[in-house]
Short mmCIF file of C-alpha atoms in Angstrom, two decimals:
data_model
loop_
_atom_site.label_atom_id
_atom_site.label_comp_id
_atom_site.label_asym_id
_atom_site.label_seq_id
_atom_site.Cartn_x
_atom_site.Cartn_y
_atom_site.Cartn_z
CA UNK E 1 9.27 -16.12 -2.66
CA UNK E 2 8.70 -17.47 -5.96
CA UNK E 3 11.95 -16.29 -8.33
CA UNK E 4 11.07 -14.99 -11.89
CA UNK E 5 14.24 -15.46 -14.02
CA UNK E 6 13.65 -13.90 -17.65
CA UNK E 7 16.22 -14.36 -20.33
CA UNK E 8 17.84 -12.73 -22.08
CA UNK E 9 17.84 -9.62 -20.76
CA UNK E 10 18.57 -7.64 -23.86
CA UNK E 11 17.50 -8.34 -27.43
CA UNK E 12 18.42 -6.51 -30.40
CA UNK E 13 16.14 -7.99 -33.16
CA UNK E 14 15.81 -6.43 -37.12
CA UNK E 15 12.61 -5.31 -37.78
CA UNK E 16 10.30 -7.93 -39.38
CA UNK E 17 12.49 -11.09 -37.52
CA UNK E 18 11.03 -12.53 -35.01
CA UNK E 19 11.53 -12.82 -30.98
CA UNK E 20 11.53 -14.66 -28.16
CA UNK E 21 11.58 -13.86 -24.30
CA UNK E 22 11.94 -16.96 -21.87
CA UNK E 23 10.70 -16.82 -18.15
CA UNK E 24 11.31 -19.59 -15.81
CA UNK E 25 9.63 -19.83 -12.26
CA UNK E 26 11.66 -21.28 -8.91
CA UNK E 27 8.30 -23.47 -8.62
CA UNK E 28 5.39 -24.30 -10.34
CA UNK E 29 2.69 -21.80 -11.25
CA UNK E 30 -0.12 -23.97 -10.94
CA UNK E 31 -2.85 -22.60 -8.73
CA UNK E 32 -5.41 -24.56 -6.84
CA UNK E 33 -8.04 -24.23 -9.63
CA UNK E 34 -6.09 -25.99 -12.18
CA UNK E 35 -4.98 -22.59 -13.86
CA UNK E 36 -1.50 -20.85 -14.32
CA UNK E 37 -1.97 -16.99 -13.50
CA UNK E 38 1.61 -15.71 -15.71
CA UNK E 39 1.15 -12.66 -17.16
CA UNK E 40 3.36 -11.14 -19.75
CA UNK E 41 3.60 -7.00 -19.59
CA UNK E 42 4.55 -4.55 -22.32
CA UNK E 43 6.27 -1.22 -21.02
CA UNK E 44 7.42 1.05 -23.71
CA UNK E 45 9.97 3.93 -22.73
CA UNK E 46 7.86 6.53 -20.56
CA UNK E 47 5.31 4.61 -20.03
CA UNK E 48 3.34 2.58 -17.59
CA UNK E 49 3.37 -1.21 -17.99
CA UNK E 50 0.27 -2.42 -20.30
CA UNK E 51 -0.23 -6.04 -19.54
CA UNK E 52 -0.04 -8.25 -23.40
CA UNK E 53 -0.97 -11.67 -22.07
CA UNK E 54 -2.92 -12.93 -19.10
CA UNK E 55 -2.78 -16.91 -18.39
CA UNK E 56 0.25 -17.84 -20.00
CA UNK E 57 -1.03 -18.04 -23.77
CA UNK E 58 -4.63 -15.43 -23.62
CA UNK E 59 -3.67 -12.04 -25.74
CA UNK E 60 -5.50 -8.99 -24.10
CA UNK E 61 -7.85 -7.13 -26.10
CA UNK E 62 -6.14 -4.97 -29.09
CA UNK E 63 -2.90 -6.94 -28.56
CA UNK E 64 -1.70 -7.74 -31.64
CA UNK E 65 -1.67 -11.27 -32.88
CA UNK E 66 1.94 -11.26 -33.59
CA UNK E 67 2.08 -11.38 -29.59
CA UNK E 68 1.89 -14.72 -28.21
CA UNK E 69 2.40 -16.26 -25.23
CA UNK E 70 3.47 -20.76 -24.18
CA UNK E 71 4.81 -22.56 -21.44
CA UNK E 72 3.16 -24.86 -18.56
CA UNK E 73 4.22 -25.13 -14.70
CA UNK E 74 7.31 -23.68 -14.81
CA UNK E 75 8.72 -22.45 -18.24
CA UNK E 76 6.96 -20.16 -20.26
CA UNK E 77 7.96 -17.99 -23.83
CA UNK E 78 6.37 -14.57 -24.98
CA UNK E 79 7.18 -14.64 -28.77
CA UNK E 80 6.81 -11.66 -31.19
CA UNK E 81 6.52 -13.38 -34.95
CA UNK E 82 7.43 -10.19 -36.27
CA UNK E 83 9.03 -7.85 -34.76
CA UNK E 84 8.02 -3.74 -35.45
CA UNK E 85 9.34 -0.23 -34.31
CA UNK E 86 6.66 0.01 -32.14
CA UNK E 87 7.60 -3.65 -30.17
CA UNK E 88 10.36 -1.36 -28.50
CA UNK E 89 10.38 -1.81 -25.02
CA UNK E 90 11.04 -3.33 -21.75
CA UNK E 91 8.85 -7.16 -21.41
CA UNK E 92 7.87 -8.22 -17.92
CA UNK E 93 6.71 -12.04 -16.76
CA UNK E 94 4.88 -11.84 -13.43
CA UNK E 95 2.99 -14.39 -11.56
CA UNK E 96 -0.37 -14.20 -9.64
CA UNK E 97 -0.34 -17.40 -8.70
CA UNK E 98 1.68 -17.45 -4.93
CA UNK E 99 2.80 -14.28 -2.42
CA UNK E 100 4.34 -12.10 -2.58
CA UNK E 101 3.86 -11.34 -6.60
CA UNK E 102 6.99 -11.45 -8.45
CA UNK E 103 8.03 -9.98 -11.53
CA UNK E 104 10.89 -11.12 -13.83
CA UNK E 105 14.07 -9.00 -14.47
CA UNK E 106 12.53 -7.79 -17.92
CA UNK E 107 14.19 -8.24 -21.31
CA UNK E 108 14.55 -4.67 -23.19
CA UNK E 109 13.91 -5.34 -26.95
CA UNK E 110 15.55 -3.06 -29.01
CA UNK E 111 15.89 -2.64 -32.83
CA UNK E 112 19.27 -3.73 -34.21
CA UNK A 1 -13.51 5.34 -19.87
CA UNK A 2 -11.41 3.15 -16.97
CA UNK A 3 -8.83 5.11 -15.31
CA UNK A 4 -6.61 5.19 -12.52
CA UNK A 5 -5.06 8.42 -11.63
CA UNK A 6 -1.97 8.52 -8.58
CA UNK A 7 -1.10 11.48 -6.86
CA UNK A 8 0.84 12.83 -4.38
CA UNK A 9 4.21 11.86 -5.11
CA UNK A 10 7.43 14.37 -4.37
CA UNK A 11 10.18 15.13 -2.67
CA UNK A 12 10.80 13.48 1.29
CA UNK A 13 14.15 13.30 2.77
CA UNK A 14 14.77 10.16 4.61
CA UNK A 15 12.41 8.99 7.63
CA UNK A 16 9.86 11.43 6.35
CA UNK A 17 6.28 10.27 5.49
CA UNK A 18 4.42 10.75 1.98
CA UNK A 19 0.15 9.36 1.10
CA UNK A 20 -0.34 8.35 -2.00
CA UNK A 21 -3.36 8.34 -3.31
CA UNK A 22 -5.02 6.43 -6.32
CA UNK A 23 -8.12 7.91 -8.53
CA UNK A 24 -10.64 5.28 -10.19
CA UNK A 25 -13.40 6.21 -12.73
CA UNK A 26 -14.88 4.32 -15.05
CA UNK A 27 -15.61 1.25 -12.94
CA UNK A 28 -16.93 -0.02 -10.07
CA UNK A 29 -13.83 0.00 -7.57
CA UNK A 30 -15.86 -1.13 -4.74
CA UNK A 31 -16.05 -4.74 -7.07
CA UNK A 32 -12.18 -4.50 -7.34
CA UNK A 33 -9.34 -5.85 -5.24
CA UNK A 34 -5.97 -3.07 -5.94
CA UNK A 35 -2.60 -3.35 -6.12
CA UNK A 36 0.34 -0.61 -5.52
CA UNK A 37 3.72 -1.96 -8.00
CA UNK A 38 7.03 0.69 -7.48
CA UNK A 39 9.69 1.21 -10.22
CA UNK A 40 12.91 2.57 -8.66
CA UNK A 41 14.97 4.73 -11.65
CA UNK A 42 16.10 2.43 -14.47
CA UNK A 43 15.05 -0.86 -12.82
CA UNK A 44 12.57 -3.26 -12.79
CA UNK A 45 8.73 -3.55 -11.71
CA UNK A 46 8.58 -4.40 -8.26
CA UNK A 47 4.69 -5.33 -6.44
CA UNK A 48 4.38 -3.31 -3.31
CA UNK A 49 0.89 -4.44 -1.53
CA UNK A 50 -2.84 -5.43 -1.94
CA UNK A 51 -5.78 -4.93 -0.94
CA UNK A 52 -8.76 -6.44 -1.25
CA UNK A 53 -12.58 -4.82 -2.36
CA UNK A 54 -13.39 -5.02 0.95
CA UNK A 55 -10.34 -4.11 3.23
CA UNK A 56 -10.78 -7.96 4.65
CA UNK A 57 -7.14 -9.15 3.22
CA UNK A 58 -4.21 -7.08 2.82
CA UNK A 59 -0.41 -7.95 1.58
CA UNK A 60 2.74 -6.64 1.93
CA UNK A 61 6.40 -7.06 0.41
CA UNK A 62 8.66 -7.67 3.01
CA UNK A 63 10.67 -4.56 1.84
CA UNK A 64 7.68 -2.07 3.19
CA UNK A 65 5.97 -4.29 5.91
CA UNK A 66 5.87 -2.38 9.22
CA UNK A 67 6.16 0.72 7.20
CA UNK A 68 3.90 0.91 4.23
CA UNK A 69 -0.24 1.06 5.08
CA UNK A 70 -2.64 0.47 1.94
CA UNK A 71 -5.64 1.53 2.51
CA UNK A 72 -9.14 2.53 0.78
CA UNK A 73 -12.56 4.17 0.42
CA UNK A 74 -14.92 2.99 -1.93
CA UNK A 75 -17.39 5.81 -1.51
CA UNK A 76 -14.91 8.00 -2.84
CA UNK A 77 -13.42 4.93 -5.48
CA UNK A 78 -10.18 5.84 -3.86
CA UNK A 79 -7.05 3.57 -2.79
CA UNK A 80 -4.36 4.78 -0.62
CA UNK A 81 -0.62 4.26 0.54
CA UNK A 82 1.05 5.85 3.57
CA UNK A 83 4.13 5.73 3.28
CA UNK A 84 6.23 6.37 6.27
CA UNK A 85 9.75 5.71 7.79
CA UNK A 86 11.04 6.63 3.88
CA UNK A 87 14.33 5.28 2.55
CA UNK A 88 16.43 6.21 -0.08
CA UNK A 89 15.89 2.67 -1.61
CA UNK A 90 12.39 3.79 -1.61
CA UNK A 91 12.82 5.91 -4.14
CA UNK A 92 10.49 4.80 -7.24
CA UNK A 93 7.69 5.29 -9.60
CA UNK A 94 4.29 4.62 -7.96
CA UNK A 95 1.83 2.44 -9.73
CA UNK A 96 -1.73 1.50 -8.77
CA UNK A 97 -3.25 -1.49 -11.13
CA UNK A 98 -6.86 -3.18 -10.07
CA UNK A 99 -7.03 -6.93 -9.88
CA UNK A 100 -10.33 -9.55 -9.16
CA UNK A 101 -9.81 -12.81 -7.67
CA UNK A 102 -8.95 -15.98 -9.77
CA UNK A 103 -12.65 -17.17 -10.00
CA UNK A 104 -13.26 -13.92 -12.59
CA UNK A 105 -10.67 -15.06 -15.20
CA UNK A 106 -12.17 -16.58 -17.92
CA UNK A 107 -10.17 -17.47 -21.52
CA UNK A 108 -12.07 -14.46 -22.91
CA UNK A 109 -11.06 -11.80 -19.82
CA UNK A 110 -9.56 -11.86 -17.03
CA UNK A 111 -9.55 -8.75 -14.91
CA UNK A 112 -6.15 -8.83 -13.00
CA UNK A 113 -3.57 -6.45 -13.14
CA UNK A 114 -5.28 -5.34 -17.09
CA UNK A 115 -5.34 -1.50 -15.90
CA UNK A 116 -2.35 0.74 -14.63
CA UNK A 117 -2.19 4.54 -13.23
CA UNK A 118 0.41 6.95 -14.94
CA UNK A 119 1.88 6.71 -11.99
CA UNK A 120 3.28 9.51 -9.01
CA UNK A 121 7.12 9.69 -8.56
CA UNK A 122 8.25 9.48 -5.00
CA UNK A 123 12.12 11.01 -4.27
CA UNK A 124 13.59 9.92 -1.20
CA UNK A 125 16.69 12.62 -0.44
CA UNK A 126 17.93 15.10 1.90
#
């Protein structure tokens, strides 16, 4: 099974600083078409997951544009310029690329 | 509006049996491969099985295979997951989310995972 490892798993960040979530793969998310199927997911407390990023770096519709997501084959970054009270939540990587889907550990963001 | 609606979640003590069931509206779920995820309490998302539109290909995690069965009915836009042999460490949130195959992404969309349930809670306990 491909292994999501996110980092770091907590991150207290001031409100207006920016953030930055790492996930690294165990191999290389590359599918067969040339593409890299990482999505980043959003799940604020008591609710369901809302997915923020599809394709390591494409922003979902209504996602603000402070979200944004990097990375290539194996190393990607979900970076909020500017972090605000309503950022607060758990962040998810997860790959559609190989089976079994994996998710990473998720990094809670908190404010400090 | 596109929805997805689980039910059926409660209370089992272990080796009992529980169906899930998953609600669409909104879209056509007969175009849509599905996915179940679980969220055991105050841990991380965790992907369960697929199907796809047409019942050809089905997945499993290796922590439900042999005991977990997805199943569906498009005429009643409906996806299902018996659930039987029950753990403890089954014990989770229940989440249905629709997916497409790769050859639907584009850089403008890219329907795959994009829409969750509420989700059902399932309890494992004697």
């Amino acid at each position: 099974d491909v292994v999501m490892t996110q980092s770091p798993l907590s991150l207290p960040v001031t409100l207006g600083q920016p953030a930055s979530i790492s996930c690294r793969s165990s191999q290389s998310l590359v599918y067969s078409d040339g593409n890299t199927y990482l999505n980043w997911f959003q799940q604020r407390p008591g609710q369901s997951p809302r997915r923020l990023i599809y394709k390591v770096s494409n922003r979902d519709s209504g996602v603000p544009d402070r979200f944004s997501g990097s990375g290539s084959g194996t190393d990607f970054t979900l970076k909020i310029s500017r972090v605000e009270a309503e950022d607060v939540g758990v962040y998810y990587c997860m790959q559609q690329t190989h089976w079994p889907r994996t998710f990473g550990q998720g990094t809670k963001v908190e404010i400090k | 509006e596109v929805q997805l609606v689980e039910s059926g979640g409660g209370l089992v003590p272990p080796g009992g049996s529980l169906r899930l069931s998953c609600a669409a509206s909104g879209f056509t779920f007969s175009d849509y491969s599905m996915n179940w995820v679980r969220q055991a309490p105050g841990k991380g998302l965790e992907w369960v099985s697929y199907i796809n539109s047409n019942s050809g290909t089905i997945y499993y995690a290796d922590s439900v295979r042999g005991r977990f069965t997805i199943s569906r009915d498009n005429a009643k836009n409906s996806l299902y997951l018996q659930m039987n042999s029950l753990r403890d460490e089954d014990t989770a949130v229940y989440y249905c989310a629709r997916d497409r195959p790769s050859t639907y992404c584009s850089s403008t969309s890219c329907p795959r995972m994009d829409v969750w349930g509420q989700g059902t809670t399932v309890t494992v306990s004697s």
